[in-house]
Coordinates of C-alpha atoms and ligand atoms in Angstrom, one line a residue:
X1 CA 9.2 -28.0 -9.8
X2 CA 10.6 -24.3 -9.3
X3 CA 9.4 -23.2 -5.7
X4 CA 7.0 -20.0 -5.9
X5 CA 8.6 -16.6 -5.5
X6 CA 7.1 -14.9 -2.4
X7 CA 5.2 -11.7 -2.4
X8 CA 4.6 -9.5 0.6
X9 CA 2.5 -6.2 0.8
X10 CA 0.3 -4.3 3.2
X11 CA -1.9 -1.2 4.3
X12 CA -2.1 1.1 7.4
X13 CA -5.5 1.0 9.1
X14 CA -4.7 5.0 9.2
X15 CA -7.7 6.3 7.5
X16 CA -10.4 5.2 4.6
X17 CA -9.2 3.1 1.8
X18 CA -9.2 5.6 -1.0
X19 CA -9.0 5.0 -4.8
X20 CA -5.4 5.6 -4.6
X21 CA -4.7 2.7 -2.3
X22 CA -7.0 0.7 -4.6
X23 CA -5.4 1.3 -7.8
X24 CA -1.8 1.5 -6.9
X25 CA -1.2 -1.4 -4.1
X26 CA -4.5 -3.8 -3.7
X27 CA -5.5 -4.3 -7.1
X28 CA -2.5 -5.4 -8.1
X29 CA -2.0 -7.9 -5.7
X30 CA -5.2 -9.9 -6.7
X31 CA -4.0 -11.5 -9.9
X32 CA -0.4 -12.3 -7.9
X33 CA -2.2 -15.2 -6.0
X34 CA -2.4 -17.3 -8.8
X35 CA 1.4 -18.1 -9.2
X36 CA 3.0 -16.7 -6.2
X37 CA 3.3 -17.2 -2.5
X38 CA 1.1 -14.2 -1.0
X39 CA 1.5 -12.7 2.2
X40 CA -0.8 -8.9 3.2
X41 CA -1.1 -8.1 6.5
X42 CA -2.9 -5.2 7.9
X43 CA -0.2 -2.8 9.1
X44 CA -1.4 -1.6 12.2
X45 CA 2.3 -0.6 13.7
X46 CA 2.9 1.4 11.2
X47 CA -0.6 3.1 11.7
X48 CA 0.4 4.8 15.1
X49 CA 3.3 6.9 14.1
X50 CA 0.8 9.5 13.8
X51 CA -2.1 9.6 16.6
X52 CA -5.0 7.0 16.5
X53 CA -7.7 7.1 18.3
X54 CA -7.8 3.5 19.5
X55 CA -11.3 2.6 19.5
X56 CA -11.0 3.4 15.4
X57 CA -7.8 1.6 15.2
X58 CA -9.3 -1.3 16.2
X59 CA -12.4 -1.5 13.5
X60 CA -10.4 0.4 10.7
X61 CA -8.2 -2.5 10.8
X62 CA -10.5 -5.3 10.8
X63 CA -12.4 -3.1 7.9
X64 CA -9.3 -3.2 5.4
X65 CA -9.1 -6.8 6.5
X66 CA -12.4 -6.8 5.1
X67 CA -11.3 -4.8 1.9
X68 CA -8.7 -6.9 1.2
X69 CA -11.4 -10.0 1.1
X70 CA -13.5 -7.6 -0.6
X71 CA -11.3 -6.7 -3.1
X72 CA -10.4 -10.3 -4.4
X73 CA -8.2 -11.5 -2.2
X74 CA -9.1 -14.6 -1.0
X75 CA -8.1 -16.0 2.7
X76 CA -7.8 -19.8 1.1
X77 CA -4.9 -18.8 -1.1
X78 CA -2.8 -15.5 0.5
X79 CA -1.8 -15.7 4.1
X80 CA -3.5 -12.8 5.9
X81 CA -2.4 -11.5 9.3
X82 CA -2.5 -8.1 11.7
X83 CA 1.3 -7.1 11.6
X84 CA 1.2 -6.2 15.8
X85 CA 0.1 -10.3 16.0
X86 CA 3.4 -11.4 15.0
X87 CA 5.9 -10.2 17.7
X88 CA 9.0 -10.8 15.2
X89 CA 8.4 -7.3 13.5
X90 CA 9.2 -5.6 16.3
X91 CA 12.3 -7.8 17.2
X92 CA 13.7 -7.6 13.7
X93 CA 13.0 -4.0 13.6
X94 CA 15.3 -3.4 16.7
X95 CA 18.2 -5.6 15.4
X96 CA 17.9 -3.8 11.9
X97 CA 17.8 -0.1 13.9
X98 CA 21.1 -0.9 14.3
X99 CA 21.8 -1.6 11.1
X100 CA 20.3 1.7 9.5
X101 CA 21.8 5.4 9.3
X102 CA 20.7 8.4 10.8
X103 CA 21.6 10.2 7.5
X104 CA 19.8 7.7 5.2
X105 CA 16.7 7.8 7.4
X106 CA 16.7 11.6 7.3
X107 CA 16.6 11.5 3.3
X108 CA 13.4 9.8 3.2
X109 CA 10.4 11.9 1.3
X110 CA 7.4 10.3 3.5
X111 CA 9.6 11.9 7.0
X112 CA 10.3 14.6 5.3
X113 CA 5.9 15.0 4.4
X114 CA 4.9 13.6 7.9
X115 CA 7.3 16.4 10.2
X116 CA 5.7 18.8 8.1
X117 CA 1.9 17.8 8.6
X118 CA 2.4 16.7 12.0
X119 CA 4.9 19.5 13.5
X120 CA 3.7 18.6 17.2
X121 CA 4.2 15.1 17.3
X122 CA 7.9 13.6 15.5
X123 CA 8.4 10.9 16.9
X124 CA 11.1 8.6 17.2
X125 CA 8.6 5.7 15.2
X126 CA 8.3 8.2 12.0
X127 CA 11.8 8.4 11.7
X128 CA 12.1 4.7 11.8
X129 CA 9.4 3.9 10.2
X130 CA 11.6 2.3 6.9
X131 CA 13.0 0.0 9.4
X132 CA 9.8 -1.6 10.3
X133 CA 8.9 -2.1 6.9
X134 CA 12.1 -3.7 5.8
X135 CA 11.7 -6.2 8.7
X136 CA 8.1 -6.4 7.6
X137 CA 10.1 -7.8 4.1
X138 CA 12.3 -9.0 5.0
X139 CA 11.2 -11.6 7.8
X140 CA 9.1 -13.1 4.7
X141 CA 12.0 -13.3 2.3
X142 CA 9.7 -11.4 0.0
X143 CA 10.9 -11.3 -3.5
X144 CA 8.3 -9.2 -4.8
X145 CA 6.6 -6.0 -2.9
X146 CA 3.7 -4.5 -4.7
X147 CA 3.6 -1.1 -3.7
X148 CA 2.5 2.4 -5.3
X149 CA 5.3 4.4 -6.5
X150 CA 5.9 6.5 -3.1
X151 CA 6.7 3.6 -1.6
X152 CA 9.1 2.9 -3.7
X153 CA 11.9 4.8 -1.4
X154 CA 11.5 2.3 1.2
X155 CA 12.1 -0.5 -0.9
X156 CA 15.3 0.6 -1.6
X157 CA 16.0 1.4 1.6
X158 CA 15.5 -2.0 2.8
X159 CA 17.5 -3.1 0.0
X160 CA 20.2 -1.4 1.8
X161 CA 19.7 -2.9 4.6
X162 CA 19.4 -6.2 3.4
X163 CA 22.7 -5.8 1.6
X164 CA 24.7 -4.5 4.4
X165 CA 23.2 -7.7 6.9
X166 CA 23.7 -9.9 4.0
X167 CA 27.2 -8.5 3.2
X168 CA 28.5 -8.7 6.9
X169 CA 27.2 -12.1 7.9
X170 CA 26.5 -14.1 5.0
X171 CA 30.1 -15.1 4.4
X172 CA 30.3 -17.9 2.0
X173 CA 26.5 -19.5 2.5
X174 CA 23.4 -18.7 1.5
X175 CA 22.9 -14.8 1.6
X176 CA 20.3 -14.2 5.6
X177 CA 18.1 -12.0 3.2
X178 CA 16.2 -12.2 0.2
X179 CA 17.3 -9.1 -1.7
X180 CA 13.5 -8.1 -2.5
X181 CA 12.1 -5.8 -5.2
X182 CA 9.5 -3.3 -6.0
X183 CA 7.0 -4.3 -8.3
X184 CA 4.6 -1.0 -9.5
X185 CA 1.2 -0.8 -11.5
X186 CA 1.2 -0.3 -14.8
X187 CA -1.2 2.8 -14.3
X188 CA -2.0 4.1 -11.1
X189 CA 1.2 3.7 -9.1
X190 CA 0.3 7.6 -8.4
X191 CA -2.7 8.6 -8.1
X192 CA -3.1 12.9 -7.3
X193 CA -4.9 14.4 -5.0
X194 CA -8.7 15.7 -7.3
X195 CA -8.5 18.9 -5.2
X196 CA -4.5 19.9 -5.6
X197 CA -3.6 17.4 -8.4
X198 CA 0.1 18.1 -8.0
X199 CA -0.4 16.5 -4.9
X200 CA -0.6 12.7 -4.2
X201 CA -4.2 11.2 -3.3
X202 CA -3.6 11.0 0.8
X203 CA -6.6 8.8 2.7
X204 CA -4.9 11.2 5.6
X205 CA -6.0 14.6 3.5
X206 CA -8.3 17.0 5.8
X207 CA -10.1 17.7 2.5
X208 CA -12.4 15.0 1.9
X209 CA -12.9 16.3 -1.8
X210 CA -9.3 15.6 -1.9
X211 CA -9.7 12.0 -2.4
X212 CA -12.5 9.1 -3.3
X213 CA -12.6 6.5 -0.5
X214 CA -13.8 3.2 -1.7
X215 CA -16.3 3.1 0.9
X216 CA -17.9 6.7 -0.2
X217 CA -21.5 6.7 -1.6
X218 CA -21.6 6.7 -5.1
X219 CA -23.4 9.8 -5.4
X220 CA -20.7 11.3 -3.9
X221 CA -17.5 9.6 -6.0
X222 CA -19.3 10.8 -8.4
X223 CA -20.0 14.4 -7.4
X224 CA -15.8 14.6 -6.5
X225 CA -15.1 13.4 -9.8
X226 CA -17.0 15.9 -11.0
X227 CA -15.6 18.7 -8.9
X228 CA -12.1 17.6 -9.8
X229 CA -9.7 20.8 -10.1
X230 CA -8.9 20.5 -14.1
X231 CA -7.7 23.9 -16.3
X232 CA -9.6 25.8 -18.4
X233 CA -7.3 25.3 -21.5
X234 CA -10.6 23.0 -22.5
X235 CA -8.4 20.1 -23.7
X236 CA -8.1 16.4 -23.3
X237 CA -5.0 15.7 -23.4
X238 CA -2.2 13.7 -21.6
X239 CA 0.6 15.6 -21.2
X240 CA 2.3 14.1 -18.4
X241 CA 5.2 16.1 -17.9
X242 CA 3.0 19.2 -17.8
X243 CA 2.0 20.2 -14.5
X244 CA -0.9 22.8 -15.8
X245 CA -2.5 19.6 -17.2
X246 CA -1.7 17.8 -13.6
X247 CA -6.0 17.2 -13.2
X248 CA -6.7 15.7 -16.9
X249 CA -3.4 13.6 -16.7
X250 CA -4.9 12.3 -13.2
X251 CA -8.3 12.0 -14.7
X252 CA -7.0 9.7 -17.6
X253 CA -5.1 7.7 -15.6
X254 CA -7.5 7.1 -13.1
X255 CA -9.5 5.7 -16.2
X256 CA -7.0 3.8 -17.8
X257 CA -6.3 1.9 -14.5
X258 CA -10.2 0.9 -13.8
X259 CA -10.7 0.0 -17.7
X260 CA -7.0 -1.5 -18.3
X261 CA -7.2 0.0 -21.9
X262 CA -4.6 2.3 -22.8
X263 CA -4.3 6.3 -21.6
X264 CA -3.1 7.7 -25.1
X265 CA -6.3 5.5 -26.9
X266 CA -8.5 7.1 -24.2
X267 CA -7.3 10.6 -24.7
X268 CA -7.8 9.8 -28.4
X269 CA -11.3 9.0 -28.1
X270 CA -12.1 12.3 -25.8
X271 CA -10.3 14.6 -27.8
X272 CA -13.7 16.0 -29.1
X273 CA -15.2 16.4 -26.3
X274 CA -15.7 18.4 -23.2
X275 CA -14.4 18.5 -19.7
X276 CA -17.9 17.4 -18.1
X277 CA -18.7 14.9 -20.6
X278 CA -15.1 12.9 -19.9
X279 CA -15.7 13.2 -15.9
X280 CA -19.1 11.9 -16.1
X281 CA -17.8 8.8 -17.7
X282 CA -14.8 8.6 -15.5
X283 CA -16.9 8.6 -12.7
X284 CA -19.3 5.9 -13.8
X285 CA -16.4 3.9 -14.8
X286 CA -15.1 4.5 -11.1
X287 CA -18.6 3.5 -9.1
X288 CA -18.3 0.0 -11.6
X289 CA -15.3 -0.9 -10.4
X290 CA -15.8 -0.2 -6.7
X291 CA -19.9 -1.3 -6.7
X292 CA -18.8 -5.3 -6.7
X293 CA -16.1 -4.5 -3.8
X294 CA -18.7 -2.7 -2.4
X295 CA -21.3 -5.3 -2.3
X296 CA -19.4 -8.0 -1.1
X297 CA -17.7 -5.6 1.8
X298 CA -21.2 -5.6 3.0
X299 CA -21.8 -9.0 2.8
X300 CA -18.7 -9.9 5.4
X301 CA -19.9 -7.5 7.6
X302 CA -21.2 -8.6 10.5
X303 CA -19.2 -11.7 10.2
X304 CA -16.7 -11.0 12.7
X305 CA -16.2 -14.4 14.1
X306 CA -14.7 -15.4 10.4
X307 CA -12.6 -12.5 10.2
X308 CA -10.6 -12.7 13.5
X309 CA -10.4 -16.7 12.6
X310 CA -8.4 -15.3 9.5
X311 CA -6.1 -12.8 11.8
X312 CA -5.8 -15.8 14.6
X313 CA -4.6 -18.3 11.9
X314 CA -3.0 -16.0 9.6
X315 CA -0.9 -14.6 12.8
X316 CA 0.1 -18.4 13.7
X317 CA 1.2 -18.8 10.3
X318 CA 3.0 -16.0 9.6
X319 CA 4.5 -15.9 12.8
X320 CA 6.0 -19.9 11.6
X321 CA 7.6 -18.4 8.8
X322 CA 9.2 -14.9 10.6
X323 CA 10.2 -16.8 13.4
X324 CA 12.6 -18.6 11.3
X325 CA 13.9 -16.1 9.8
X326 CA 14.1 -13.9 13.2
X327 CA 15.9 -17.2 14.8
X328 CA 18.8 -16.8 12.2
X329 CA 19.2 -13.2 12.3
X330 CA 19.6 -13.5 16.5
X331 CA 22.0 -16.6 15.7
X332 CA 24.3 -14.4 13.1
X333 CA 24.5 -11.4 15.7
X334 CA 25.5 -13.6 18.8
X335 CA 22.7 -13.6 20.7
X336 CA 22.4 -16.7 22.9
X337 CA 19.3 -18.8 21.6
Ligands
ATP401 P1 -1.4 8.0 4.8 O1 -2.1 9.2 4.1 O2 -2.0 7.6 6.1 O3 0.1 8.1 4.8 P2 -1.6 6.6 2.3 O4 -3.0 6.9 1.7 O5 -0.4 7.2 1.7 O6 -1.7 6.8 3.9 P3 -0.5 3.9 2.8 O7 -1.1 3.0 3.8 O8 0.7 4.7 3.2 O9 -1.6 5.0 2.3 O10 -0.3 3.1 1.5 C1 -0.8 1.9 1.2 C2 -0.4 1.5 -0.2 O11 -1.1 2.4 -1.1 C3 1.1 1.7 -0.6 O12 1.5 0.7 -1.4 C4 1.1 3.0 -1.3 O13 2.2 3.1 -2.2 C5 -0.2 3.0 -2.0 N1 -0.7 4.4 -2.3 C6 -1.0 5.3 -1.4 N2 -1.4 6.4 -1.9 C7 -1.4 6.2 -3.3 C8 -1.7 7.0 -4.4 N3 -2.1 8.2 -4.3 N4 -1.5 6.4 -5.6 C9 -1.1 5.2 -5.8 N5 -0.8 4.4 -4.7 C10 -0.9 4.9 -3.5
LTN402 N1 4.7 1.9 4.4 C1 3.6 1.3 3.6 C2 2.8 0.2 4.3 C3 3.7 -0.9 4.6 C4 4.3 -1.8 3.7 C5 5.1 -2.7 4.5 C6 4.1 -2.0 2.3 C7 4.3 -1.2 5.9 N2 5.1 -2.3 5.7 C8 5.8 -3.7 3.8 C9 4.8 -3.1 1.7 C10 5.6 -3.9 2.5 C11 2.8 2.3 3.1 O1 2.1 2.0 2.2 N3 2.8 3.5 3.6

């Protein structure tokens, strides 16, 4: 039997799960883990390039463990783990630091976003941020990385990486890394900000109206939805490459992704109607989705004993698997193992 391909993803502990998260990375990992080899981990490393207050680190990453489980994924068939458990990130990072560009790291969007929100603190960790997440991939010889689509930089960035390893010390056996790829929703890879819909939907946005956390009151998803910036041409209408129509393209997405039917049939069925009227229901549509998560979010808490069983087993296992991978990397460069 053909050996299952193996997926890897994760989240940053670095504020609320919002909708975005949701809809462009998590959902889509849930129906992977019935014919692939799933890894998430929680990616707490990556979490304090910008400032965490550790206290909150601690239970935000133990909460999207319990989003992930909430969500659908289910700790008997996808190997869960806290990325700062298994030690081999950070070793692989360092060898593949040396490895990476200045110049190539300096073209990447997300730097280019975070120096601009966080002026006072660029830090040596944002800059090298695509290096973590490569080893992240690349320890795992992931062929598949489900990410939203502004992720989708870093995945090629690791390819580059990968390639340039691979192409130095491969020579004539079996290439050190699995060359892995990006693997994007088919609606919701980007979801935009409600308040400034040019914008994406950032769970680090000071405006909370800016996004819909999955752990928000209903009332209130509902009330965001509703105060979603739109225009006042008074049309439903996706126009995608229309930036005036930036809210209702956002809006119809957003409702496409939760209902898996089709934007253009959507649009097709609002096309009579008003502004309010379509928000109403893309709210209600919104609260379904998230009100299962929601309940069984509250069941695990409380449960904390089961949930750092997952990270302590999860970490030993994943740990197994990088090692080896870490072991031959250290081996090619002449280290002395
Ligand atoms: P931060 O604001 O702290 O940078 P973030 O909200 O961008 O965080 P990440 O932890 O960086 O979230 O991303 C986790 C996953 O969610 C990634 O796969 C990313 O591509 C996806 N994602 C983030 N924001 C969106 C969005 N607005 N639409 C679709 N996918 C998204
Ligand atoms: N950078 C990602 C989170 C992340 C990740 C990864 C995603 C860190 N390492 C490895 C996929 C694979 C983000 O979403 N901001």
């Amino acid at each position: 039997m053909e050996e299952k391909k193996t997926i890897f993803s994760g989240v940053q502990p670095s504020g609320n799960i919002t909708l975005g998260n949701y809809l462009g990375a998590i959902k889509n990992w849930i129906d992977l883990q019935e014919n692939y080899n799933c890894i998430y981990a929680m990616m707490d490393m990556h979490a304090i390039t910008v400032r965490q207050n550790p206290q909150e680190l601690r239970k935000r990453t133990l909460d999207l463990l319990k989003i992930y489980i909430a969500c659908g994924i289910d700790p008997e068939k996808s190997l869960l783990f806290i990325q700062s458990q298994v030690p081999a990130h950070a070793q692989l990072a360092w060898v593949l630091n040396c490895f990476t560009y200045m110049g190539e790291l300096s073209r990447m969007t997300q730097f280019k976003d975070k120096c601009a929100k966080h002026a006072d603190n660029i830090n040596a960790g944002l800059f090298t941020y695509p290096v973590l997440m490569a080893a992240d991939i690349l320890l795992y010889q992931a062929d598949l990385v489900p990410v939203g689509k502004d992720q989708m930089q870093h995945i090629e960035i690791t390819r580059d990486i990968a390639q340039r390893f691979n192409a130095l010390y491969s020579g004539e056996g079996k290439p050190v890394f699995t060359m892995p790829e990006g693997f994007l929703p088919k609606a919701g890879a980007k979801v935009m900000s409600l308040a400034e819909p040019t914008k994406k939907m950032s769970k680090s946005d000071e405006n909370p109206k800016a996004y819909i956390s999955i752990l928000d009151d209903f009332n209130v998803i509902a009330n965001k939805i509703k105060s979603a910036i739109t225009d006042s041409e008074g049309v439903i209408e996706y126009r995608p490459d229309d930036d005036t129509k930036a809210g209702i393209n956002n809006l119809l997405t957003i409702m496409s992704a939760v209902t898996g039917r089709e934007i253009e049939k959507i649009a097709e069925e609002y096309s009579t109607k008003g502004y309010g009227d379509f928000k109403k229901d893309v709210a209600e549509a919104v609260v379904e989705e998230i009100r299962p998560i929601r309940t069984r979010y509250d069941e695990l808490s409380g449960n904390k004993d089961y949930l750092m069983d997952i990270c302590k087993k999860g970490a030993e296992e994943a740990g197994k698997i990088a090692g080896r991978t870490l072991s031959k990397v250290y081996k090619k460069v002449g280290f002395v193992m």
